[in-house]
PDB file of C-alpha atoms and ligand atoms in Angstrom:
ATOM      1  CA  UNK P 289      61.402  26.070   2.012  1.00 35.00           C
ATOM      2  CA  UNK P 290      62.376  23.738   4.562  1.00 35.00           C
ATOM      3  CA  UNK P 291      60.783  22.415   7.823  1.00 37.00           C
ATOM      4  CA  UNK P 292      62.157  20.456  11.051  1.00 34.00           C
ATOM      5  CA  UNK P 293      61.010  18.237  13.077  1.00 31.00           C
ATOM      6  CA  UNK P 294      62.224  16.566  16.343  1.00 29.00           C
ATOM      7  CA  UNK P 295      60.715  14.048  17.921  1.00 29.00           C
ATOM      8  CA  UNK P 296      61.648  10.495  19.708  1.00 27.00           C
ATOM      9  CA  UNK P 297      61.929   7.404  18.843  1.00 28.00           C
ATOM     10  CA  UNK P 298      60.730   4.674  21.425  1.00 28.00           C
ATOM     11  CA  UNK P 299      63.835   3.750  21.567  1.00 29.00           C
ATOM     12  CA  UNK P 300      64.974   6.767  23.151  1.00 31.00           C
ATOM     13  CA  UNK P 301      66.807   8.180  20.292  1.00 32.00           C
ATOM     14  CA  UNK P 302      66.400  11.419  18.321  1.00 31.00           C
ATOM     15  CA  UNK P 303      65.762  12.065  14.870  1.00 31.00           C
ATOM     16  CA  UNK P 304      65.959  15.149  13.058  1.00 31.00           C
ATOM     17  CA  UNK P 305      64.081  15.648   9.713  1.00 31.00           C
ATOM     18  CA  UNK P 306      64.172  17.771   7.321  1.00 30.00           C
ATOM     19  CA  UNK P 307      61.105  18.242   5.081  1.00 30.00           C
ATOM     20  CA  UNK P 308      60.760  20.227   1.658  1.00 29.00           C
ATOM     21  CA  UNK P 309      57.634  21.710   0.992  1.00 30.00           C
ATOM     22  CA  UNK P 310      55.567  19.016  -1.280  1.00 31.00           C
ATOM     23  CA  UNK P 311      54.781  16.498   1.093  1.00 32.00           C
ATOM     24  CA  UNK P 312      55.388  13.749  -1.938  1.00 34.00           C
ATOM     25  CA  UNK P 313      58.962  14.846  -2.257  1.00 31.00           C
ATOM     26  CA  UNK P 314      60.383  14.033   1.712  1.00 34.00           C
ATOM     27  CA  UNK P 315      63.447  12.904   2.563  1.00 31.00           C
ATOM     28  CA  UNK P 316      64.200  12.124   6.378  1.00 37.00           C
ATOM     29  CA  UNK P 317      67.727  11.966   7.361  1.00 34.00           C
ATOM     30  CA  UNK P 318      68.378  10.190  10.731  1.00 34.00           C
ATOM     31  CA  UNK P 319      70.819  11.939  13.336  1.00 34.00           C
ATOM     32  CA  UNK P 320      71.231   8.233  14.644  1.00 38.00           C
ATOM     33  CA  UNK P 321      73.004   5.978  12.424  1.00 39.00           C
ATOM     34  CA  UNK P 322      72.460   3.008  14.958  1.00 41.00           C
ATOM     35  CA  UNK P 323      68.508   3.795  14.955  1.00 46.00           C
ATOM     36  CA  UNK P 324      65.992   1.754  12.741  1.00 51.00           C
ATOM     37  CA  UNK P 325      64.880   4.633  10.909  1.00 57.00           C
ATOM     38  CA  UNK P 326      65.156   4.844   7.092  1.00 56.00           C
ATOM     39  CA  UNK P 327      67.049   7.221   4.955  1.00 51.00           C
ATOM     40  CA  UNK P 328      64.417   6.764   2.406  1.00 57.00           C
ATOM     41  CA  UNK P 329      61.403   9.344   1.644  1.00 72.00           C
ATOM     42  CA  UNK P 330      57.805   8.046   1.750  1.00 82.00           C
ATOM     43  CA  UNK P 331      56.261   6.967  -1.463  1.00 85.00           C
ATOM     44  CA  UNK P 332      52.709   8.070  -1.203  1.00 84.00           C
ATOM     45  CA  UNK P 333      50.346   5.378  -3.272  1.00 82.00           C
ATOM     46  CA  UNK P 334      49.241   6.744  -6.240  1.00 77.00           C
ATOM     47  CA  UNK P 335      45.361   5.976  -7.487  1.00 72.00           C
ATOM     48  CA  UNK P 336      46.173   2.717  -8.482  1.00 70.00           C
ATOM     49  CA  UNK P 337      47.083   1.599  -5.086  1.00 74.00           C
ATOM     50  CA  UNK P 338      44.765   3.811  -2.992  1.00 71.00           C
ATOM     51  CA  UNK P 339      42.293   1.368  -4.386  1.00 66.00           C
ATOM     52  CA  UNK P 340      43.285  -1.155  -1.991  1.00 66.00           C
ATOM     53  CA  UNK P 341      40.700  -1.247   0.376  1.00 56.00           C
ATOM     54  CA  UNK P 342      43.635  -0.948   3.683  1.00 60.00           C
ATOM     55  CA  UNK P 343      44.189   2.422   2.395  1.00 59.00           C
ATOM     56  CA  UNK P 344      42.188   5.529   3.201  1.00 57.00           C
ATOM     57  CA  UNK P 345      44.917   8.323   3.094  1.00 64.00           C
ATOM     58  CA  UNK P 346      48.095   9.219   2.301  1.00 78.00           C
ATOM     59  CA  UNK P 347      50.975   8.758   4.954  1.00 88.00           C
ATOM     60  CA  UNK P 348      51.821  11.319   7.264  1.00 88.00           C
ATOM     61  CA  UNK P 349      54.269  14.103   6.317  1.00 88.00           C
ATOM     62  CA  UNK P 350      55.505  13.494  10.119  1.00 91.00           C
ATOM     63  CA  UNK P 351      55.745   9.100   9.178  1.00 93.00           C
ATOM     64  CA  UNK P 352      58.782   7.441   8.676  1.00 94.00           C
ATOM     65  CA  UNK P 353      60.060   4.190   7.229  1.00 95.00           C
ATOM     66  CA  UNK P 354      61.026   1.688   9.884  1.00 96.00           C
ATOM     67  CA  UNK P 355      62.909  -1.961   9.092  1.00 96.00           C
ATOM     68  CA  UNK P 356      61.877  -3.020  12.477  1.00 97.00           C
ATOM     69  CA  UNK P 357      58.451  -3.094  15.090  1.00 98.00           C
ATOM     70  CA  UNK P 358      59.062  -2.510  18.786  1.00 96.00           C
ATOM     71  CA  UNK P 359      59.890  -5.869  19.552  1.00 97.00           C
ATOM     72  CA  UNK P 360      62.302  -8.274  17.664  1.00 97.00           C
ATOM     73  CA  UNK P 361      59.622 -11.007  17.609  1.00 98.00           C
ATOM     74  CA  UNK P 362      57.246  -9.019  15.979  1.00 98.00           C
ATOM     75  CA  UNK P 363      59.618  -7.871  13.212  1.00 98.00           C
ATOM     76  CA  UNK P 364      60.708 -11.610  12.609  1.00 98.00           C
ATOM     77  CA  UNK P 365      56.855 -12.822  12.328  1.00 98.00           C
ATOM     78  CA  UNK P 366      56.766 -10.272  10.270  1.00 98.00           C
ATOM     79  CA  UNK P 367      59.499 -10.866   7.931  1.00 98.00           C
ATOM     80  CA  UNK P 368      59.333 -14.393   8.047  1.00 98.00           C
ATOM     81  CA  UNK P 369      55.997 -13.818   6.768  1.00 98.00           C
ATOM     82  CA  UNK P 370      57.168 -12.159   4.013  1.00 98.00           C
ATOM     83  CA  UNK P 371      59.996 -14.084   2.702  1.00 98.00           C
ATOM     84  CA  UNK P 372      57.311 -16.684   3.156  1.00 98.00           C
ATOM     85  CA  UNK P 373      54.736 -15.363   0.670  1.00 98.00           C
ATOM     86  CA  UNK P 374      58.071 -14.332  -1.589  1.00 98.00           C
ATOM     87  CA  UNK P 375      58.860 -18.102  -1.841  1.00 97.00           C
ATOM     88  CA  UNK P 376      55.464 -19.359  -1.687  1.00 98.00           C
ATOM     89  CA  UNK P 377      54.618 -17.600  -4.941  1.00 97.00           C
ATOM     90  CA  UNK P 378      58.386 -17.734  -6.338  1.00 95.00           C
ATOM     91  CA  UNK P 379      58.790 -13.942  -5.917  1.00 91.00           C
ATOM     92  CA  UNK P 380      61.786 -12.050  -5.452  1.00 91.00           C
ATOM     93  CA  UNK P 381      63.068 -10.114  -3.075  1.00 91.00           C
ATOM     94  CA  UNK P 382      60.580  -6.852  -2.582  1.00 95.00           C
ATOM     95  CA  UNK P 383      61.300  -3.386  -0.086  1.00 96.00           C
ATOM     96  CA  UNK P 384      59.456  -4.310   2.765  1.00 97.00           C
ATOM     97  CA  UNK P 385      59.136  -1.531   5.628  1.00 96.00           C
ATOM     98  CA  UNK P 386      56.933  -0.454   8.445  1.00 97.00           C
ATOM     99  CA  UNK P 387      55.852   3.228   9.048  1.00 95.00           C
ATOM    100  CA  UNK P 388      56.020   4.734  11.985  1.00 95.00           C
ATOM    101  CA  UNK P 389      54.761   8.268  13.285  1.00 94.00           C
ATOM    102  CA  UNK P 390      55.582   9.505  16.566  1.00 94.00           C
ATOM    103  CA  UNK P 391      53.389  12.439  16.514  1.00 93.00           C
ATOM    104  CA  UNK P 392      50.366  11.076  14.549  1.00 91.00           C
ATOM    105  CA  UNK P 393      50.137   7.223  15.234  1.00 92.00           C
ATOM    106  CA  UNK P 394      46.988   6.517  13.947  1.00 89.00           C
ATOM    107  CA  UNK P 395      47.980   8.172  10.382  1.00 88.00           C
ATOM    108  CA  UNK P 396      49.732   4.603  10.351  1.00 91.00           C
ATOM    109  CA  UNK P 397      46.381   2.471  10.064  1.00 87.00           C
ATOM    110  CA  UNK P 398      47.476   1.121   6.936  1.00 86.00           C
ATOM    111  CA  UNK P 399      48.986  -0.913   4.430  1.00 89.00           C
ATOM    112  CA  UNK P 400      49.522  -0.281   0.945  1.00 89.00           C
ATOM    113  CA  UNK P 401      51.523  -1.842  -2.034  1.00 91.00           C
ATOM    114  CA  UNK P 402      53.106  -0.486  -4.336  1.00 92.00           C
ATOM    115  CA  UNK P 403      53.316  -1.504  -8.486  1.00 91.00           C
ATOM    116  CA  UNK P 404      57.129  -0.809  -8.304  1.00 92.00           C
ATOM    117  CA  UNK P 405      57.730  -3.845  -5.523  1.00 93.00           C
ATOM    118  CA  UNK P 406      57.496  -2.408  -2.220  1.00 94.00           C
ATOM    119  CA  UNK P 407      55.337  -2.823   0.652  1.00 95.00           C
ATOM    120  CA  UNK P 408      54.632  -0.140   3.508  1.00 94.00           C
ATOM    121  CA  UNK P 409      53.006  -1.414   6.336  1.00 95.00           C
ATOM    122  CA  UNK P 410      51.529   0.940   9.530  1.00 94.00           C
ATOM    123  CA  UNK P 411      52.460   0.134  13.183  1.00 95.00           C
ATOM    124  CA  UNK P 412      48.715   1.101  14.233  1.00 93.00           C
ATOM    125  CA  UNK P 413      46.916  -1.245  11.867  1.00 92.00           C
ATOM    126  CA  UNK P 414      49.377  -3.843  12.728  1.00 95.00           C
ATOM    127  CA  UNK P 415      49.887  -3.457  16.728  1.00 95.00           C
ATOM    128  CA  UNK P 416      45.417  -3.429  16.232  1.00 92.00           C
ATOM    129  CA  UNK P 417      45.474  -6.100  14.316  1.00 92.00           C
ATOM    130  CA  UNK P 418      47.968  -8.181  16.824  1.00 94.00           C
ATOM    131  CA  UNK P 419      46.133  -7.034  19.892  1.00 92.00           C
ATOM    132  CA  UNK P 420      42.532  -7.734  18.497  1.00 88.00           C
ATOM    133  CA  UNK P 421      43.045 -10.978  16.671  1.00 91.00           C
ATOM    134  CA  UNK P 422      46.476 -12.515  16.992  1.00 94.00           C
ATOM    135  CA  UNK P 423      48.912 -13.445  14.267  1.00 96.00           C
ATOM    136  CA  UNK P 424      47.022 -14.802  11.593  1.00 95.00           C
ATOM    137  CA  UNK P 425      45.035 -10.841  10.851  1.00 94.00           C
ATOM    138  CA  UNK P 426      48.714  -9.927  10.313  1.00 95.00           C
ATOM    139  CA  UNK P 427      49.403 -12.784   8.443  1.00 96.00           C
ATOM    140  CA  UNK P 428      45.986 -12.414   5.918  1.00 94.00           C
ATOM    141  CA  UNK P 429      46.687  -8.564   5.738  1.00 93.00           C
ATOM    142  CA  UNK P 430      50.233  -9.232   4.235  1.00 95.00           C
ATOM    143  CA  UNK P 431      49.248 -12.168   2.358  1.00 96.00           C
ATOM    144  CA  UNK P 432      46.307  -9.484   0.334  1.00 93.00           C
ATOM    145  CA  UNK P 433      49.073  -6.931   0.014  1.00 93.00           C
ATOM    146  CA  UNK P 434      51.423  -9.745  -1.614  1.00 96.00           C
ATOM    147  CA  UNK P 435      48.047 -10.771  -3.832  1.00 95.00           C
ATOM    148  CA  UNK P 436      48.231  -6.681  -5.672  1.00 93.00           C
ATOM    149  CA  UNK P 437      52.237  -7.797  -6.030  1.00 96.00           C
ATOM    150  CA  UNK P 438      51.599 -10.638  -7.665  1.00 97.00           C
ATOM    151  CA  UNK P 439      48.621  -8.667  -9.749  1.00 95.00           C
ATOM    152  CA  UNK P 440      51.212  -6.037 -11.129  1.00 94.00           C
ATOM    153  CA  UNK P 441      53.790  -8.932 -11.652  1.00 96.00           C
ATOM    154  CA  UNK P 442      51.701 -11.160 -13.597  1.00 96.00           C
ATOM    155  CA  UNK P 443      49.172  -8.391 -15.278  1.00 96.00           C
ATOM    156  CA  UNK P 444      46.195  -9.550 -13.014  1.00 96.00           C
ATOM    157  CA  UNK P 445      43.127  -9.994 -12.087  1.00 94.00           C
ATOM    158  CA  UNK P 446      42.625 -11.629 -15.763  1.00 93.00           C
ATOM    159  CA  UNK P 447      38.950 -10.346 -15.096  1.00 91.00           C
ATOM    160  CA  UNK P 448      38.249  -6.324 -15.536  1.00 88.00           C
ATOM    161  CA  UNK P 449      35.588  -4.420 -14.265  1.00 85.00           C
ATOM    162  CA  UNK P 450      34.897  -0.647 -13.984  1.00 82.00           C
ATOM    163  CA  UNK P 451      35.536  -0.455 -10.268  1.00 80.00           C
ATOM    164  CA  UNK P 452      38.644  -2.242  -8.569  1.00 81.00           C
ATOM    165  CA  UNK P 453      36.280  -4.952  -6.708  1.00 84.00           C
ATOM    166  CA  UNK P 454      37.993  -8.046  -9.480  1.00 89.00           C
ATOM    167  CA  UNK P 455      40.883  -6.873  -8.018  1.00 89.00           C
ATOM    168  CA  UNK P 456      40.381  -6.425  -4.341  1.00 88.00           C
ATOM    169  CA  UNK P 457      38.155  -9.975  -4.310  1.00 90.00           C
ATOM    170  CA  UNK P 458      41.076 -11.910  -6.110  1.00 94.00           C
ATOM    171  CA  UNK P 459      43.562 -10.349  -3.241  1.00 93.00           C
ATOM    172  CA  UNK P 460      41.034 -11.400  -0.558  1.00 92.00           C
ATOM    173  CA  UNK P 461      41.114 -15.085  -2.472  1.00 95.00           C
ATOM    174  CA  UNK P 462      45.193 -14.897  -2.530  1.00 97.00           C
ATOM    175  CA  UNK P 463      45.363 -14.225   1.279  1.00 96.00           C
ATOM    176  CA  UNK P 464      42.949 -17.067   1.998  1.00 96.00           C
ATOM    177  CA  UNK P 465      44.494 -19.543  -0.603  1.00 97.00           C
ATOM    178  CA  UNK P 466      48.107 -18.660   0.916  1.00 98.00           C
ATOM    179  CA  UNK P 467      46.572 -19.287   4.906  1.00 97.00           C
ATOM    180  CA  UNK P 468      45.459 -22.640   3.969  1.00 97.00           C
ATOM    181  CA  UNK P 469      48.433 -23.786   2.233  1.00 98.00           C
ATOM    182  CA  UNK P 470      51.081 -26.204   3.838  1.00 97.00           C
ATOM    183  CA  UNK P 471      53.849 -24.596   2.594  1.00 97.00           C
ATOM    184  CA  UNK P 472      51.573 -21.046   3.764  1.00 98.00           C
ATOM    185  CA  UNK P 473      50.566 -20.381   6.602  1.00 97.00           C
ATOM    186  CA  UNK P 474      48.923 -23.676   7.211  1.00 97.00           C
ATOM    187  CA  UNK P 475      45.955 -23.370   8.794  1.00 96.00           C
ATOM    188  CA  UNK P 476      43.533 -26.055   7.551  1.00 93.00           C
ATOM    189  CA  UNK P 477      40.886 -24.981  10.085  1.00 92.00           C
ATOM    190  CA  UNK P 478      38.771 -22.559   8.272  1.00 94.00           C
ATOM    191  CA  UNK P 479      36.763 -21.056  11.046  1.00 92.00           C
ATOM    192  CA  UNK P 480      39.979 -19.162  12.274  1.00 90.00           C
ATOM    193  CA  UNK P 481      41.137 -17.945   9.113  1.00 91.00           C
ATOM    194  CA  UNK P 482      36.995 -16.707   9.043  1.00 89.00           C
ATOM    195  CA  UNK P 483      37.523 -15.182  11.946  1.00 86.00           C
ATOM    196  CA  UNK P 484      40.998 -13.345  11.162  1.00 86.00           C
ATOM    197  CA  UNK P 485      39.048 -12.306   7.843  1.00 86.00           C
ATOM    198  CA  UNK P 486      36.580 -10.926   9.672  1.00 83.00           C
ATOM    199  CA  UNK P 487      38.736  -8.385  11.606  1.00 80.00           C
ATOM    200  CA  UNK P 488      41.107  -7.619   9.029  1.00 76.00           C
ATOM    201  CA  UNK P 489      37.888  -6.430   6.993  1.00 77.00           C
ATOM    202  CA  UNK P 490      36.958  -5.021   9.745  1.00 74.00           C
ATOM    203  CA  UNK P 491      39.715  -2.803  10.441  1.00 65.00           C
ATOM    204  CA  UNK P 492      40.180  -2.249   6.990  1.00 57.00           C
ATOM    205  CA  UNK P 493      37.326  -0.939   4.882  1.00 50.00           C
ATOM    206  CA  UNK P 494      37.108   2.817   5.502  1.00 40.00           C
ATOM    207  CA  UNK P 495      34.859   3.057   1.905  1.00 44.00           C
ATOM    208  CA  UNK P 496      31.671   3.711   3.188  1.00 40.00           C
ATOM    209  CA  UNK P 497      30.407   6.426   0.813  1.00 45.00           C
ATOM    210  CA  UNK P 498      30.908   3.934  -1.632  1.00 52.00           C
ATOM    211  CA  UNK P 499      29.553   0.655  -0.884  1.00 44.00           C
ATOM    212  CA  UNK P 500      29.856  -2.258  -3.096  1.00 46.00           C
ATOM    213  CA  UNK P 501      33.324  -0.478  -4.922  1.00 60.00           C
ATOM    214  CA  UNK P 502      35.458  -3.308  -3.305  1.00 67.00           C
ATOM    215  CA  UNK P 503      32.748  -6.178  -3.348  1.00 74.00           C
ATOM    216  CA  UNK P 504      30.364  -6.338  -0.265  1.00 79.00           C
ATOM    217  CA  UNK P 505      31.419  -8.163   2.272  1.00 82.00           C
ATOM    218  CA  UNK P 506      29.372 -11.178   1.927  1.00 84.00           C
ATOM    219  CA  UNK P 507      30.873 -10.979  -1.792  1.00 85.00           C
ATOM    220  CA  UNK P 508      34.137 -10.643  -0.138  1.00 86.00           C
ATOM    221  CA  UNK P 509      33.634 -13.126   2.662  1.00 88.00           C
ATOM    222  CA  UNK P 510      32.619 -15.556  -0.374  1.00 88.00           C
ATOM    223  CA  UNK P 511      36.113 -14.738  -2.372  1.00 91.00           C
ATOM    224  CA  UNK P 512      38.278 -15.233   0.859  1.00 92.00           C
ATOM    225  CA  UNK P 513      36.290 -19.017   1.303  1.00 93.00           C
ATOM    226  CA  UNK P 514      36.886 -19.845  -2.356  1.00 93.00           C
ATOM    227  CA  UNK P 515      40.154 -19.192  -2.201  1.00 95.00           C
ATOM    228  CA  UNK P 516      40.709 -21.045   0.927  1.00 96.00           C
ATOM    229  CA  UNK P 517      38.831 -24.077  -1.478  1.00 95.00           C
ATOM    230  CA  UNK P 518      41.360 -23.637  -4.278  1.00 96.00           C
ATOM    231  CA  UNK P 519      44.038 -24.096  -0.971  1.00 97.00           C
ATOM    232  CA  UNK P 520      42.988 -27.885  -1.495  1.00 96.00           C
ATOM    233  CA  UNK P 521      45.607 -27.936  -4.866  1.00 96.00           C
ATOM    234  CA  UNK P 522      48.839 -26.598  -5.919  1.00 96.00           C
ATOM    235  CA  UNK P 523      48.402 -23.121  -8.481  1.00 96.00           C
ATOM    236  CA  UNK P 524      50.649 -20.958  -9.889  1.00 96.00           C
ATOM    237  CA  UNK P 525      49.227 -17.409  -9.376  1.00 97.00           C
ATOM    238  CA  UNK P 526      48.546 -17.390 -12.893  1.00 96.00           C
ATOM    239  CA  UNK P 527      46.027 -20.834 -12.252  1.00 95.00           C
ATOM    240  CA  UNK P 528      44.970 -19.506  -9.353  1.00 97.00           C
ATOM    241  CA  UNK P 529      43.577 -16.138 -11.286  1.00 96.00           C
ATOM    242  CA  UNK P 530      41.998 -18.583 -13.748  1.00 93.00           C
ATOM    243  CA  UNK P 531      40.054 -20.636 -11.388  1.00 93.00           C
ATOM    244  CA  UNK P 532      39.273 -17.735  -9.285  1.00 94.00           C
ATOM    245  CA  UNK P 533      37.846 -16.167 -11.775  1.00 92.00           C
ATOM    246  CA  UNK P 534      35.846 -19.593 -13.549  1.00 91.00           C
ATOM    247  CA  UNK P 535      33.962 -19.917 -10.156  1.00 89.00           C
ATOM    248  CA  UNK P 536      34.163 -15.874  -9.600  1.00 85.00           C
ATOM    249  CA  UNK P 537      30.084 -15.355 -10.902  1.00 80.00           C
ATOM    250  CA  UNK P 538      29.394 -17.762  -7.519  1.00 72.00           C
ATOM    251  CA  UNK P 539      31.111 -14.965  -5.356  1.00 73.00           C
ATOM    252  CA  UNK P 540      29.321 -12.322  -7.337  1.00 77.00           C
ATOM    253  CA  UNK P 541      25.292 -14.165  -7.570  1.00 73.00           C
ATOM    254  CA  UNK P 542      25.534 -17.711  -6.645  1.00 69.00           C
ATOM    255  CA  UNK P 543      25.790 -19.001 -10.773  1.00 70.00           C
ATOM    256  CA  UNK P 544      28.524 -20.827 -11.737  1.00 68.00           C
ATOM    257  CA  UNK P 545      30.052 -21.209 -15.467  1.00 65.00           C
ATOM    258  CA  UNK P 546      28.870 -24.600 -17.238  1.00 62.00           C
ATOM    259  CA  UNK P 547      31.371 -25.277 -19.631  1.00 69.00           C
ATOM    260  CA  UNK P 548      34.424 -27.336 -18.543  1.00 78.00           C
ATOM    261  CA  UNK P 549      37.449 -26.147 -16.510  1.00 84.00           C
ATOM    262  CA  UNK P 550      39.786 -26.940 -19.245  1.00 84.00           C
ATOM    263  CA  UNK P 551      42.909 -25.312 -17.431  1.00 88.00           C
ATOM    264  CA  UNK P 552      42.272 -27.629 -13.733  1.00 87.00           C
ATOM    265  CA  UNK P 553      39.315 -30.261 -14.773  1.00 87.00           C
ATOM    266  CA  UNK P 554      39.927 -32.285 -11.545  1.00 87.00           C
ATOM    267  CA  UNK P 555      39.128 -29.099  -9.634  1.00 90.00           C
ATOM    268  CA  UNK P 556      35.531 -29.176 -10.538  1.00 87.00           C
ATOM    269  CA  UNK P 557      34.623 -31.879  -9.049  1.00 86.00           C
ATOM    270  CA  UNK P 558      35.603 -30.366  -5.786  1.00 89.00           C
ATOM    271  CA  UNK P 559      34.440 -27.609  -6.402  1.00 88.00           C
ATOM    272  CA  UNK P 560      30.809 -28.667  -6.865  1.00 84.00           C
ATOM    273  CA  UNK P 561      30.120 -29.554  -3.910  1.00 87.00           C
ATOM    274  CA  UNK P 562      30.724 -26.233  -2.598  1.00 89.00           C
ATOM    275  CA  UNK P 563      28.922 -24.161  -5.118  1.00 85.00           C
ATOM    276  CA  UNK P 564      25.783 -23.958  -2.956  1.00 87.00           C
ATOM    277  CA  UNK P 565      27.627 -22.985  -0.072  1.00 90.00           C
ATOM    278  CA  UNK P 566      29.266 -20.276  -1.706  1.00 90.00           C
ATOM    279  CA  UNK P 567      26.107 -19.181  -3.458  1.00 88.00           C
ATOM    280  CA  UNK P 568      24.000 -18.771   0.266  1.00 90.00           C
ATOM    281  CA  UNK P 569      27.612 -17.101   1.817  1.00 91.00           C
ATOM    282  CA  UNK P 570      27.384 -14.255  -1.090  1.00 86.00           C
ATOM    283  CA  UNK P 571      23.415 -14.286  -0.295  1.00 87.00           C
ATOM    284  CA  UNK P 572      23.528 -13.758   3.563  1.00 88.00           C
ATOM    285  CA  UNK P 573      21.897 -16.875   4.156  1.00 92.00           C
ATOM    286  CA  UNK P 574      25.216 -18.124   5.567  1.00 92.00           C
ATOM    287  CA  UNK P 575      25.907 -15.117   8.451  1.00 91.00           C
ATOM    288  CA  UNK P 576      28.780 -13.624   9.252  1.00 89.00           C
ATOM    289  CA  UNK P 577      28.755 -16.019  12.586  1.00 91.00           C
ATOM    290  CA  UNK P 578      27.834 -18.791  10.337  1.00 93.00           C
ATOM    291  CA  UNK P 579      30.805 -18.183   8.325  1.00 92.00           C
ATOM    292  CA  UNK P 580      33.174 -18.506  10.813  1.00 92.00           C
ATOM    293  CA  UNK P 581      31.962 -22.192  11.784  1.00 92.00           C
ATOM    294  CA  UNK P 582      32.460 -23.633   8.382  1.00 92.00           C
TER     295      UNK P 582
HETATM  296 ZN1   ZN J 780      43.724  -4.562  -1.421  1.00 54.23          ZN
END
């Protein structure tokens, strides 16, 4: 059984799709071979990636895969993002695409990557996330989708718990790790990269029936500042998931491991004087205002 569709493109063009029955198994064809639109079906995220905490549906069976936004500067930050993050963590190349739905635009609030090396990003989340809070929530959204990459590359977080919060904290500590960088995004002034954190958690978390299942968000406000700490030295992802994870029980309750960082030693020192700090962020007794002035 086949469907069609018609609908328009903002740039004026038409598309025609056809659509088989199972919703998992579309394949759009384009009538326009000059238009942006992809060839390629939709790859719905399986349970794995649903996890994420960006996700809170599948795509549309009306979305389509897009190489560009609306404007060319937006699909350049964009992309120079990405090839960014590919060479700041010595990646290759991934399929990087946005979705776009004409008929049902806010079915693209979303990101979602997948385990076989291809990111899907929505035009809604990312034309909110532009409007709302500038570059940077872009920037820190991408930057936690390239963390799960480098999780399925590398067979991360080291750390394993019943619920996917190791997973979704350690992406949270990625994106702030990667913002601070020089060779990132280089922002050494925390209190905007708290502030872009702020909004891209709030326009992200859609889990409300299960609180706690992706770290709270003072948990998750206290991963993003620790890995904007770890920013102050040079890891490979892999040291990166071992320090994250030595001062990872000060995200969770404010306690910190007391046997030597054997892996980074000089770390620890510079890390101690920020144990409290992360211990009263994960409490609440630093604010979410407070946060955003540190
Ligand atoms: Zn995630």
């Amino acid at each position: 059984m086949k469907r069609n569709f018609k609908f328009c493109l903002l740039a004026g063009a038409a598309a025609v799709f056809s659509l088989t029955a199972c919703s998992d198994d579309r394949i759009e064809e384009s009538a326009q071979p000059n238009d942006k639109t992809e060839t390629a079906k939709i790859e719905q995220p399986g349970d794995l990636q649903k996890q994420c905490s960006y996700v809170d549906q599948n795509w549309s069976s009306t979305a389509v895969l897009k190489t560009t936004l609306n404007a060319t500067a937006d699909t350049n930050f964009m992309n120079g993002q990405m090839t960014n993050l590919i060479n700041f963590w010595g990646g290759t190349s991934l399929t990087f695409r946005f979705v776009y739905d004409a008929s049902n635009p806010n079915s693209t609030y979303n990101a979602i990557s997948y385990s076989n090396g291809k990111i899907y990003y929505g035009y809604a989340i990312y034309y909110d996330a532009k409007a709302k809070g500038g570059d940077i929530v872009n920037a820190m959204i991408l930057a936690h989708e390239y963390g799960h990459q480098l999780q399925y590359r590398y067979n991360l977080p080291s750390v394993s718990e019943s619920t996917a919060r190791p997973n979704e904290l350690e992406a949270d500590g990625f994106a702030g790790y990667y913002l601070r960088r020089p060779n990132g995004y280089n922002k050494t002034d925390f209190s905007q990269i708290a502030a872009a954190y702020e909004f891209a958690q709030s326009i992200g978390d859609y889990q409300t029936t299960s609180p706690g299942h992706h770290g709270t968000p003072p948990q998750r406000r206290s991963a993003v500042r620790l890995g904007f700490l770890l920013g102050q030295y040079s890891l490979s992802a892999s040291d990166f998931d071992y320090n994250f994870f030595y001062y990872y029980q000060g995200v969770l309750n404010g306690t910190y491991k007391m046997g030597k960082n054997s892996r980074n030693p000089e770390i620890d020192a510079y890390m101690s004087q920020y144990m409290d700090e992360l211990r009263k962020i994960q409490s609440g007794e630093i604010s979410a205002e407070e946060f955003k002035k540190l």
